[in-house]
Amino acid sequence: MAVRAYYVPNPLLPRPALVPQIVETKMKKKKNKIVGVGVGVGNTATKPSRMSCRCTTKSVSGGDVFSVAQTTTTHDFDYLGQSTKGDLNLTFSKPFPPHPTTTSTSQLRPLIFCFINAEIDGQEAALEGPIEEVARLKAEEAEDLLNHLGIPPGPFSSRPSSRGIFCSRTLNLRSISAIGYDMDYTLMHYNVMAWEGRAYDYCMDNLRNIGFPVDGLAFDPDLVIRGLVMDKEKGNLVKADRFGYVKRAMHGTKMLSTQAVSEMYGRELVDLRKESRWEFLNTLFSVSEAVAYMQAVGKALFRAHVEGQLKSEIMSKPELFVEPDPELPLALLDQKEAGKRLLLITNSDYHYTDKMMRHSFNRFLPNDMDWRELFDMVIVSARKPEFFQMSHPMYEVVTGEGLMRPCFKARPGGLYSGGSAQMVENSLDIHGDEILYVGDHIYTDVSQSKVHLRWRTALICRELEEEYNALIHGRGHRATLIELINQKEVVGDHFNQLRLALQRRTKGRPAQTLAATHMDDKDLTESIQKLLIVMQRLDQKIAPMLEADGEHFNRRYADIYTSRVSNFLHYTPFMYFRSQEQTLAHDSYSSYHPKLSQSPESL
């Protein structure tokens, strides 16, 4: 089934000099069919096309509702195995308000209708020909129209930037029916220095009150970052590679040497399942705890007590701790108006959630809209990750003061405490990979929702902006590093061949060639010694540069990842995120050796 849709200008956007106007409107009603609706721009009309789909029109306050749905309940899959379920979900819940220069909504409504061709027939002569050429021409036409309207033709302008959304596993937002969000460090970002600094102060007060000598210690936000692991048995903070081997370690505030790390850990793997020993720094909430741990080398933080004290202070002065993001509520509004069911699932309690969401959202929403109106369901005190793993009692919050009553079945639009992800799925009748969950906690938000429920996942990582900019500014450094590594590889290959020749001659066997067999021993030995010195000097230069270069972002946890939720505003709610091609090590050689693809007979 082929589908074609033409974009119709949003009357809420500034109107261009060339005003879209109706040049041909012809509607012929049949049972479950509408044939021909023509809309043009300027003096160019679009040829009416046949449209066959299930349409309904009913009257509501403020105007009619027009919806388009597929005529079949089965859904196809595209060439990447992504569902095309959402490709025809075009629903207009209410007509657009009139533009200031438009006298009535009825004059505007025909502009809102989109052309949809669900059954291609003889009226498609304009699209005949090789599909590659047709696609190129239509893409150029659409790009010209978008440029004329002043709308960026695609997300490509924002993708190659620190505010881009990066894709690890192909994700079609059109096939997503519901999007769930965490709150802390996801829908709102705290000032790390303010939040974690105060958490650290409370921690030091607690340690001081039980007799620890912590006077003179100060919060150092640069001491630790997310992704590190605390070794509670040895009192170290370690960095593991993607295979789980410890590559660097710090004891207290002292960095351990490579030799010391090797002697201490050897081939031991970091196993995060052993929670009694290893503590993974999943979230920015871990920063103050890790700093205190490394400075005090292993004493408890009393997290619950600290968070209780700190959250009371934040609620009284949210402007000191929360960094406002005016674009974020608008990004969610786009998703809601696109038909996505929005969910808020947070471990924070009701009073804290309501206070912080009102502060962060309400002033940026249009028409005095309240933050609750964005979400189809709100779950507080969710107790993640258990929320994704098992069922807990659920309570409905029934008053603004937070009064609750037991509840056994969730309903859309409700506000609840506790419960489980399965209750949410059953209530919305949406399951598995129809749901995208967005959070900042690698384990609690991303890993567990994927493992237990097959939800699609998005990771919010604010540090990505700084890392991306560092990579851009370090391109020259990295190019130099790669050149040095390649030089060492070449020198090493030459060294290896000469060493093999010497080895064979020493054992009384001929070397690789007759010339190598008869080469003067002194000349051969001197050549090997010189190459060995060159490799050693290259090592001395490469080692510190490689350490400064760091390692790549680990992308295996989330389908997509980005620095902040508001980055979705630079894309559309219908975006098709495609992951980069994944290759094996031997695949790259085909581009260097084209003859390898030929048959043996042709070589």
Coordinates of C-alpha atoms in Angstrom, one line a residue:
M1 CA 0.0 0.0 0.0
A2 CA 1.5 3.3 -1.0
V3 CA 0.8 6.6 0.7
R4 CA 1.4 10.1 -0.3
A5 CA 0.8 13.2 1.9
Y6 CA 1.2 16.9 1.1
Y7 CA 2.1 19.3 3.8
V8 CA -0.4 22.1 4.4
P9 CA 0.8 25.3 6.0
N10 CA 0.1 25.7 9.7
P11 CA -2.0 29.0 10.1
L12 CA -0.3 29.6 13.4
L13 CA 3.0 30.2 11.7
P14 CA 3.8 33.6 10.2
R15 CA 2.2 33.8 6.8
P16 CA 4.6 34.2 3.8
A17 CA 4.2 36.9 1.1
L18 CA 2.6 34.4 -1.3
V19 CA -0.6 33.4 0.5
P20 CA -1.8 29.8 0.1
Q21 CA -5.2 29.8 -1.4
I22 CA -7.8 27.3 -2.5
V23 CA -7.8 27.0 -6.2
E24 CA -9.9 23.9 -6.6
T25 CA -12.2 22.2 -4.1
K26 CA -14.3 19.3 -5.1
M27 CA -15.8 16.9 -2.6
K28 CA -17.9 14.0 -3.7
K29 CA -19.4 12.0 -0.8
K30 CA -19.7 8.3 -0.9
K31 CA -20.0 5.7 1.8
N32 CA -16.7 5.8 3.7
K33 CA -15.0 7.7 0.9
I34 CA -14.1 11.2 -0.1
V35 CA -12.9 11.8 -3.6
G36 CA -10.8 14.8 -4.5
V37 CA -9.8 17.7 -2.4
G38 CA -7.6 20.2 -4.2
V39 CA -5.3 22.7 -2.6
G40 CA -2.7 24.9 -4.3
V41 CA -0.2 27.6 -3.6
G42 CA -0.2 30.8 -5.7
N43 CA -1.3 30.0 -9.2
T44 CA -0.2 26.4 -9.1
A45 CA -2.9 23.8 -8.3
T46 CA -2.4 20.3 -7.2
K47 CA -4.4 17.8 -9.2
P48 CA -7.2 16.2 -7.2
S49 CA -6.4 12.6 -6.3
R50 CA -8.5 9.7 -5.3
M51 CA -8.6 9.0 -1.6
S52 CA -10.0 5.8 -0.2
C53 CA -10.0 5.5 3.6
R54 CA -12.3 5.4 6.5
C55 CA -13.3 8.9 7.5
T56 CA -15.6 10.2 10.3
T57 CA -17.0 13.6 10.9
K58 CA -18.8 14.6 14.1
S59 CA -19.7 17.9 15.6
V60 CA -18.0 19.2 18.7
S61 CA -17.9 22.5 20.4
G62 CA -15.8 24.8 18.3
G63 CA -16.2 22.9 15.0
D64 CA -16.2 19.5 13.3
V65 CA -13.6 16.8 14.0
F66 CA -12.1 15.2 10.9
S67 CA -10.1 12.0 11.3
V68 CA -8.5 9.6 8.8
A69 CA -7.8 6.0 9.7
Q70 CA -6.6 3.0 7.7
T71 CA -9.1 0.7 6.3
T72 CA -7.4 -2.4 7.7
T73 CA -6.2 -3.3 11.2
T74 CA -3.1 -5.0 9.9
H75 CA 0.1 -3.1 9.7
D76 CA 3.0 -3.5 7.3
F77 CA 6.7 -3.3 8.1
D78 CA 9.3 -1.3 6.1
Y79 CA 12.6 -2.5 4.8
L80 CA 14.2 -2.0 8.3
G81 CA 11.5 -4.0 10.0
Q82 CA 9.9 -0.9 11.6
S83 CA 6.1 -0.9 11.8
T84 CA 4.3 1.5 9.4
K85 CA 1.4 1.6 11.8
G86 CA 1.5 5.3 12.4
D87 CA 2.0 6.4 8.9
L88 CA -1.7 7.2 8.3
N89 CA -2.7 8.2 11.8
L90 CA -3.7 11.7 10.8
T91 CA -6.3 13.0 13.2
F92 CA -7.4 16.6 13.7
S93 CA -9.0 16.8 17.1
K94 CA -10.2 20.4 16.5
P95 CA -9.9 22.9 13.7
F96 CA -7.0 25.4 13.8
P97 CA -8.0 28.8 15.1
P98 CA -8.4 31.4 12.3
H99 CA -5.3 33.4 11.2
P100 CA -5.7 37.1 12.0
T101 CA -6.1 37.8 8.3
T102 CA -8.7 35.0 7.8
T103 CA -12.3 36.0 8.4
S104 CA -13.7 32.6 9.4
T105 CA -12.6 29.1 10.4
S106 CA -14.8 27.6 7.6
Q107 CA -12.6 29.4 5.0
L108 CA -9.5 27.9 6.6
R109 CA -10.6 24.3 7.1
P110 CA -10.0 23.1 3.6
L111 CA -6.4 24.1 3.9
I112 CA -6.1 21.8 6.8
F113 CA -7.1 18.7 4.9
C114 CA -4.2 16.6 3.6
F115 CA -4.2 14.6 0.4
I116 CA -3.9 10.9 1.2
N117 CA -3.8 8.3 -1.5
A118 CA -4.5 4.9 0.0
E119 CA -5.3 3.2 -3.3
I120 CA -3.2 4.2 -6.3
D121 CA -5.3 4.3 -9.5
G122 CA -5.1 5.9 -13.0
Q123 CA -5.2 9.4 -11.6
E124 CA -1.5 9.1 -10.6
A125 CA 0.0 9.8 -14.0
A126 CA 2.1 12.6 -12.6
L127 CA 4.0 10.0 -10.5
E128 CA 4.7 7.5 -13.2
G129 CA 8.4 6.8 -14.1
P130 CA 11.4 5.4 -12.2
I131 CA 10.8 5.8 -8.5
E132 CA 14.3 7.1 -8.0
E133 CA 13.6 10.1 -10.3
V134 CA 10.1 10.6 -9.0
A135 CA 11.4 10.6 -5.4
R136 CA 14.1 13.1 -6.2
L137 CA 11.7 15.5 -8.0
K138 CA 9.1 15.4 -5.3
A139 CA 11.6 15.9 -2.6
E140 CA 12.9 19.0 -4.4
E141 CA 9.4 20.3 -4.7
A142 CA 8.7 19.7 -1.0
E143 CA 11.9 21.3 0.0
D144 CA 11.2 24.4 -2.2
L145 CA 7.7 24.7 -0.5
L146 CA 9.2 24.4 3.0
N147 CA 11.9 27.0 2.2
H148 CA 9.2 29.3 0.8
L149 CA 7.2 28.9 4.1
G150 CA 10.3 29.5 6.1
I151 CA 10.3 26.0 7.7
P152 CA 13.6 24.1 8.0
P153 CA 13.2 21.2 5.5
G154 CA 14.5 18.6 7.9
P155 CA 16.3 17.9 11.2
F156 CA 19.7 17.7 9.5
S157 CA 20.5 21.3 10.5
S158 CA 20.3 20.4 14.2
R159 CA 21.5 16.8 14.0
P160 CA 25.3 17.5 13.6
S161 CA 25.5 19.5 16.9
S162 CA 25.6 19.0 20.6
R163 CA 21.8 19.4 20.7
G164 CA 21.2 16.6 18.2
I165 CA 19.4 13.3 18.9
F166 CA 21.7 10.3 18.2
C167 CA 20.4 6.9 17.1
S168 CA 21.9 3.6 18.2
R169 CA 18.9 1.4 17.1
T170 CA 16.5 2.4 14.4
L171 CA 13.4 4.0 15.9
N172 CA 10.2 5.1 14.0
L173 CA 8.4 7.7 16.1
R174 CA 5.4 7.3 13.9
S175 CA 4.9 3.8 15.3
I176 CA 5.2 5.0 18.9
S177 CA 1.8 5.3 20.6
A178 CA 2.9 6.5 24.0
I179 CA 5.9 8.3 25.4
G180 CA 6.8 8.0 29.1
Y181 CA 9.1 10.5 30.9
D182 CA 11.1 10.5 34.1
M183 CA 11.1 13.8 35.9
D184 CA 14.4 14.6 37.7
Y185 CA 17.2 15.4 35.4
T186 CA 14.9 14.5 32.5
L187 CA 11.9 16.8 32.3
M188 CA 13.8 19.3 34.5
H189 CA 17.5 19.9 34.9
Y190 CA 19.0 20.9 38.1
N191 CA 22.0 23.2 38.6
V192 CA 24.5 20.5 39.4
M193 CA 26.7 22.8 41.5
A194 CA 23.7 24.0 43.5
W195 CA 21.9 20.7 44.0
E196 CA 24.9 18.4 44.4
G197 CA 26.8 21.1 46.4
R198 CA 23.9 21.3 48.9
A199 CA 23.6 17.5 49.0
Y200 CA 27.3 17.3 49.8
D201 CA 27.0 19.9 52.6
Y202 CA 24.2 17.9 54.2
C203 CA 26.3 14.8 53.9
M204 CA 29.3 16.4 55.6
D205 CA 27.1 17.7 58.4
N206 CA 25.8 14.1 59.0
L207 CA 29.3 12.7 59.0
R208 CA 30.6 15.4 61.3
N209 CA 27.7 14.8 63.8
I210 CA 28.8 11.1 64.2
G211 CA 32.4 12.0 64.7
F212 CA 34.1 11.9 61.3
P213 CA 36.9 14.5 60.8
V214 CA 35.5 16.1 57.6
D215 CA 36.5 19.7 58.3
G216 CA 38.3 21.3 55.4
L217 CA 36.7 19.1 52.8
A218 CA 34.9 20.9 49.9
F219 CA 32.7 19.8 47.1
D220 CA 34.6 19.2 43.9
P221 CA 32.2 18.5 40.9
D222 CA 35.1 17.7 38.6
L223 CA 36.3 14.8 40.8
V224 CA 33.8 12.3 39.4
I225 CA 31.5 11.8 36.5
R226 CA 28.6 9.5 35.6
G227 CA 29.6 6.1 34.3
L228 CA 32.3 5.4 36.9
V229 CA 32.0 2.6 39.4
M230 CA 32.7 2.6 43.2
D231 CA 34.6 -0.5 44.4
K232 CA 33.4 -0.6 48.0
E233 CA 35.7 -3.4 48.9
K234 CA 38.9 -1.7 48.0
G235 CA 37.7 1.9 48.5
N236 CA 38.5 2.8 44.8
L237 CA 36.7 4.7 42.1
V238 CA 37.2 2.8 38.8
K239 CA 36.6 3.2 35.1
A240 CA 35.9 0.0 33.2
D241 CA 36.1 -0.6 29.5
R242 CA 33.2 -2.0 27.5
F243 CA 34.3 -5.5 28.4
G244 CA 34.2 -4.9 32.1
Y245 CA 38.0 -4.7 32.7
V246 CA 39.3 -1.9 35.0
K247 CA 41.4 0.5 33.0
R248 CA 41.9 3.3 35.5
A249 CA 41.4 3.7 39.3
M250 CA 41.5 6.3 42.0
H251 CA 42.0 5.6 45.7
G252 CA 40.6 8.5 47.7
T253 CA 41.6 11.5 45.6
K254 CA 44.9 9.9 44.3
M255 CA 45.0 8.5 40.8
L256 CA 46.6 5.0 40.8
S257 CA 49.4 4.1 38.3
T258 CA 48.7 1.7 35.4
Q259 CA 51.0 -0.8 37.1
A260 CA 49.1 -0.5 40.4
V261 CA 45.8 -1.0 38.6
S262 CA 47.1 -4.0 36.8
E263 CA 48.5 -5.6 40.0
M264 CA 45.3 -4.8 42.0
Y265 CA 42.6 -6.0 39.4
G266 CA 44.5 -8.0 36.8
R267 CA 41.9 -9.7 34.6
E268 CA 39.1 -9.2 37.2
L269 CA 35.8 -8.1 35.7
V270 CA 33.5 -5.4 37.2
D271 CA 30.3 -7.3 37.9
L272 CA 27.5 -4.8 38.7
R273 CA 25.2 -7.7 39.8
K274 CA 27.4 -7.9 42.9
E275 CA 25.8 -4.8 44.5
S276 CA 27.5 -5.5 47.9
R277 CA 30.8 -4.5 46.2
W278 CA 30.2 -2.4 43.1
E279 CA 28.2 0.8 43.0
F280 CA 27.5 2.2 39.5
L281 CA 27.2 6.0 39.2
N282 CA 24.1 5.9 37.0
T283 CA 22.8 9.5 37.4
L284 CA 23.9 13.0 38.3
F285 CA 22.4 12.4 41.7
S286 CA 25.4 10.2 42.4
V287 CA 27.9 12.9 42.0
S288 CA 27.8 14.3 45.6
E289 CA 27.7 10.8 47.0
A290 CA 30.7 9.7 45.0
V291 CA 32.7 12.8 45.9
A292 CA 32.0 12.3 49.6
Y293 CA 32.8 8.6 49.3
M294 CA 36.2 9.2 47.8
Q295 CA 37.1 11.9 50.2
A296 CA 35.8 9.9 53.2
V297 CA 36.9 6.6 51.6
G298 CA 33.8 4.5 52.0
K299 CA 31.4 5.8 54.6
A300 CA 27.6 6.0 54.2
L301 CA 25.9 9.1 52.8
F302 CA 22.5 8.6 54.5
R303 CA 20.9 9.3 51.1
A304 CA 17.3 9.2 52.3
H305 CA 17.9 11.7 55.0
V306 CA 19.9 14.0 52.8
E307 CA 17.3 13.9 50.0
G308 CA 14.5 14.7 52.4
Q309 CA 16.3 17.8 53.7
L310 CA 17.4 18.9 50.3
K311 CA 14.0 18.5 48.6
S312 CA 12.4 20.6 51.3
E313 CA 14.9 23.4 50.6
I314 CA 14.4 23.1 46.8
M315 CA 10.6 23.3 47.1
S316 CA 10.9 26.5 49.0
K317 CA 13.4 28.1 46.5
P318 CA 13.1 26.2 43.1
E319 CA 14.5 29.1 41.2
L320 CA 17.9 28.6 42.9
F321 CA 18.2 24.9 41.9
V322 CA 16.3 24.4 38.6
E323 CA 17.5 25.6 35.2
P324 CA 14.5 26.6 33.1
D325 CA 14.1 25.3 29.6
P326 CA 11.3 27.2 27.7
E327 CA 11.5 24.8 24.7
L328 CA 10.8 21.6 26.7
P329 CA 7.1 22.0 27.4
L330 CA 6.6 22.9 23.7
A331 CA 8.3 19.8 22.5
L332 CA 5.9 17.7 24.6
L333 CA 3.0 19.7 23.3
D334 CA 3.9 18.8 19.8
Q335 CA 4.0 15.2 20.7
K336 CA 0.7 15.3 22.4
E337 CA -1.0 17.1 19.5
A338 CA 0.5 14.4 17.2
G339 CA -1.6 11.8 19.0
K340 CA 1.1 10.5 21.4
R341 CA -0.1 9.4 24.9
L342 CA 2.2 11.2 27.3
L343 CA 3.1 9.6 30.6
L344 CA 5.0 10.9 33.6
I345 CA 6.5 8.2 35.7
T346 CA 8.7 9.4 38.6
N347 CA 10.0 8.2 41.9
S348 CA 9.5 11.6 43.4
D349 CA 6.4 12.0 45.7
Y350 CA 3.3 13.9 44.7
H351 CA 3.9 17.2 46.5
Y352 CA 7.4 17.5 45.1
T353 CA 6.4 16.5 41.6
D354 CA 3.5 19.0 41.5
K355 CA 5.5 21.9 42.9
M356 CA 8.5 21.3 40.5
M357 CA 6.4 20.7 37.4
R358 CA 4.3 23.8 38.0
H359 CA 7.4 25.8 38.4
S360 CA 9.2 24.3 35.3
F361 CA 6.2 24.0 32.9
N362 CA 3.2 26.2 33.5
R363 CA 4.8 29.6 32.6
F364 CA 6.0 28.2 29.2
L365 CA 2.7 26.6 28.2
P366 CA 0.2 28.5 26.0
N367 CA -3.3 29.6 27.0
D368 CA -2.8 29.2 30.7
M369 CA -2.4 25.5 30.2
D370 CA -1.5 23.4 33.3
W371 CA 1.2 20.8 33.2
R372 CA -1.3 18.1 34.1
E373 CA -3.1 18.7 30.8
L374 CA 0.0 17.5 28.9
F375 CA -0.1 14.0 30.4
D376 CA -2.6 11.2 29.8
M377 CA -1.3 9.6 33.1
V378 CA 0.9 10.6 36.0
I379 CA 2.6 8.1 38.3
V380 CA 4.4 9.4 41.4
S381 CA 6.4 7.4 43.9
A382 CA 6.8 4.8 41.2
R383 CA 9.6 2.9 43.0
K384 CA 11.6 2.3 39.8
P385 CA 13.2 -0.1 38.9
E386 CA 10.7 -2.4 40.7
F387 CA 7.9 -0.5 38.8
F388 CA 9.1 -2.2 35.6
Q389 CA 9.8 -5.6 37.3
M390 CA 6.8 -6.4 39.6
S391 CA 3.4 -5.2 40.8
H392 CA 3.0 -2.9 43.8
P393 CA -0.2 -1.6 45.4
M394 CA -1.6 1.4 43.5
Y395 CA -3.3 4.5 45.0
E396 CA -5.2 7.2 43.3
V397 CA -4.3 10.8 44.3
V398 CA -7.8 12.4 44.6
T399 CA -7.1 15.9 46.1
G400 CA -4.7 18.7 45.6
E401 CA -3.4 18.1 49.1
G402 CA -2.3 14.6 48.1
L403 CA -5.1 12.5 49.8
M404 CA -5.0 9.0 48.3
R405 CA -7.4 6.0 48.1
P406 CA -6.6 2.4 47.1
C407 CA -7.1 1.8 43.4
F408 CA -7.1 -1.5 41.5
K409 CA -7.3 -0.3 37.9
A410 CA -5.7 2.7 36.3
R411 CA -7.6 4.9 33.9
P412 CA -6.4 7.4 31.3
G413 CA -6.1 10.9 32.7
G414 CA -5.5 9.7 36.3
L415 CA -2.9 10.6 38.9
Y416 CA -1.6 7.6 40.8
S417 CA 1.0 6.6 43.3
G418 CA 2.9 3.3 43.0
G419 CA 1.5 0.5 40.8
S420 CA 3.3 -1.1 37.9
A421 CA 4.2 -0.7 34.3
Q422 CA 1.8 -3.6 33.4
M423 CA -1.1 -1.6 34.9
V424 CA -0.2 1.3 32.7
E425 CA 0.0 -0.9 29.6
N426 CA -3.4 -2.5 30.4
S427 CA -5.0 0.8 31.1
L428 CA -4.0 2.3 27.8
D429 CA -4.1 -0.9 25.8
I430 CA -0.6 -0.2 24.5
H431 CA 2.2 -2.7 25.0
G432 CA 5.9 -3.4 24.4
D433 CA 7.6 -1.5 21.6
E434 CA 4.7 0.9 21.1
I435 CA 5.9 2.7 24.1
L436 CA 9.1 4.9 24.3
Y437 CA 10.4 5.7 27.7
V438 CA 12.8 8.6 28.3
G439 CA 15.0 8.9 31.3
D440 CA 18.5 9.8 32.6
H441 CA 19.2 6.7 34.7
I442 CA 20.9 4.0 32.7
Y443 CA 19.7 1.2 34.9
T444 CA 16.5 2.3 36.5
D445 CA 15.0 4.0 33.4
V446 CA 16.6 2.6 30.3
S447 CA 17.8 -0.9 31.0
Q448 CA 14.9 -2.3 33.0
S449 CA 12.1 -0.9 30.9
K450 CA 13.8 -2.5 27.9
V451 CA 14.7 -5.9 29.5
H452 CA 11.3 -6.6 31.2
L453 CA 8.8 -4.9 28.9
R454 CA 10.5 -4.4 25.5
W455 CA 9.8 -0.7 25.7
R456 CA 11.8 1.5 23.3
T457 CA 14.2 3.8 25.2
A458 CA 15.8 7.2 25.1
L459 CA 18.7 8.3 27.4
I460 CA 19.0 11.9 28.5
C461 CA 22.7 12.6 29.1
R462 CA 23.4 16.3 29.6
E463 CA 27.2 15.7 29.7
L464 CA 26.9 14.8 26.0
E465 CA 26.9 18.5 25.0
E466 CA 30.3 19.0 26.6
E467 CA 31.6 15.8 25.3
Y468 CA 30.5 16.5 21.7
N469 CA 32.1 20.0 21.8
A470 CA 35.3 18.5 23.1
L471 CA 35.3 16.0 20.3
I472 CA 34.8 18.8 17.7
H473 CA 37.6 20.9 19.2
G474 CA 39.8 17.9 19.5
R475 CA 39.6 16.8 15.9
G476 CA 43.1 18.0 15.2
H477 CA 44.4 16.2 18.3
R478 CA 42.7 13.0 17.2
A479 CA 43.9 13.3 13.6
T480 CA 47.5 13.6 15.0
L481 CA 46.9 10.6 17.3
I482 CA 45.6 8.4 14.5
E483 CA 48.5 9.4 12.3
L484 CA 51.0 8.4 15.0
I485 CA 49.2 5.1 15.6
N486 CA 49.2 4.3 11.8
Q487 CA 52.9 5.2 11.7
K488 CA 53.6 2.7 14.6
E489 CA 51.6 0.1 12.8
V490 CA 53.7 0.5 9.6
V491 CA 57.0 0.5 11.5
G492 CA 55.8 -2.5 13.5
D493 CA 55.0 -4.5 10.4
H494 CA 58.5 -3.8 9.0
F495 CA 60.1 -4.7 12.3
N496 CA 58.2 -8.0 12.4
Q497 CA 59.3 -9.0 8.9
L498 CA 63.0 -8.3 9.7
R499 CA 62.7 -10.1 13.0
L500 CA 61.2 -13.1 11.3
A501 CA 64.0 -13.2 8.8
L502 CA 66.6 -13.0 11.6
Q503 CA 64.8 -15.8 13.5
R504 CA 64.7 -18.1 10.5
R505 CA 68.4 -17.5 9.7
T506 CA 69.3 -18.1 13.4
K507 CA 67.6 -21.5 13.2
G508 CA 69.5 -22.4 10.0
R509 CA 66.5 -22.0 7.7
P510 CA 66.2 -19.6 4.7
A511 CA 64.5 -16.3 5.2
Q512 CA 61.4 -15.1 3.3
T513 CA 63.4 -14.2 0.2
L514 CA 66.9 -15.1 -1.2
A515 CA 68.1 -11.5 -0.6
A516 CA 67.0 -11.6 3.1
T517 CA 68.7 -15.0 3.5
H518 CA 72.1 -13.5 2.3
M519 CA 71.8 -10.1 4.0
D520 CA 74.7 -9.1 6.2
D521 CA 74.0 -10.0 9.8
K522 CA 75.2 -6.6 11.2
D523 CA 73.0 -4.6 8.7
L524 CA 70.0 -6.8 9.6
T525 CA 70.5 -6.4 13.4
E526 CA 71.1 -2.6 13.2
S527 CA 67.9 -2.2 11.1
I528 CA 65.9 -4.1 13.7
Q529 CA 67.4 -2.1 16.6
K530 CA 66.6 1.2 14.9
L531 CA 63.0 0.2 14.3
L532 CA 62.6 -0.9 17.9
I533 CA 63.8 2.5 19.2
V534 CA 61.3 4.2 16.8
M535 CA 58.4 2.1 18.2
Q536 CA 59.4 2.9 21.8
R537 CA 59.5 6.6 21.1
L538 CA 56.2 6.5 19.3
D539 CA 54.7 4.7 22.3
Q540 CA 56.0 7.4 24.6
K541 CA 54.2 10.1 22.5
I542 CA 51.0 8.1 21.9
A543 CA 50.3 7.0 25.5
P544 CA 49.5 10.4 27.0
M545 CA 47.6 11.5 23.9
L546 CA 45.5 8.3 24.0
E547 CA 44.7 8.9 27.7
A548 CA 43.6 12.4 27.0
D549 CA 41.5 11.3 24.1
G550 CA 39.2 9.1 26.3
E551 CA 36.8 6.6 25.1
H552 CA 33.6 6.6 23.0
F553 CA 30.2 7.0 24.5
N554 CA 28.7 3.6 25.3
R555 CA 25.5 3.4 23.1
R556 CA 24.3 -0.1 23.9
Y557 CA 21.8 0.9 26.6
A558 CA 19.4 3.2 24.7
D559 CA 17.8 3.2 21.2
I560 CA 18.3 7.0 21.0
Y561 CA 20.2 9.4 23.2
T562 CA 20.4 13.1 23.5
S563 CA 21.4 15.9 26.0
R564 CA 17.9 17.2 26.8
V565 CA 14.3 16.5 26.1
S566 CA 13.8 19.9 24.4
N567 CA 16.0 18.7 21.5
F568 CA 12.9 16.9 20.3
L569 CA 11.6 20.3 19.3
H570 CA 14.2 20.5 16.5
Y571 CA 12.7 17.3 15.1
T572 CA 9.1 16.3 14.4
P573 CA 7.0 13.9 16.4
F574 CA 7.0 11.7 13.2
M575 CA 10.7 11.5 12.9
Y576 CA 12.3 8.2 11.6
F577 CA 15.6 7.8 13.4
R578 CA 17.9 5.5 11.5
S579 CA 21.0 4.0 13.1
Q580 CA 24.4 4.1 11.4
E581 CA 25.4 1.0 9.5
Q582 CA 27.1 -1.5 11.8
T583 CA 30.0 -3.3 10.2
L584 CA 32.4 -6.1 11.3
A585 CA 36.1 -5.6 11.3
H586 CA 36.7 -7.3 7.9
D587 CA 34.0 -5.2 6.1
S588 CA 36.2 -2.2 5.8
Y589 CA 38.7 -4.0 3.7
S590 CA 36.4 -4.4 0.8
S591 CA 36.7 -0.7 -0.1
Y592 CA 40.5 -1.0 -0.3
H593 CA 40.6 -4.3 -2.2
P594 CA 37.9 -4.1 -4.9
K595 CA 39.4 -7.2 -6.6
L596 CA 38.3 -9.3 -3.6
S597 CA 34.7 -9.2 -4.9
Q598 CA 35.7 -10.8 -8.2
S599 CA 35.6 -14.5 -8.9
P600 CA 38.9 -16.4 -8.6
E601 CA 38.8 -17.1 -12.3
S602 CA 38.9 -13.3 -13.1
L603 CA 42.0 -12.6 -11.0

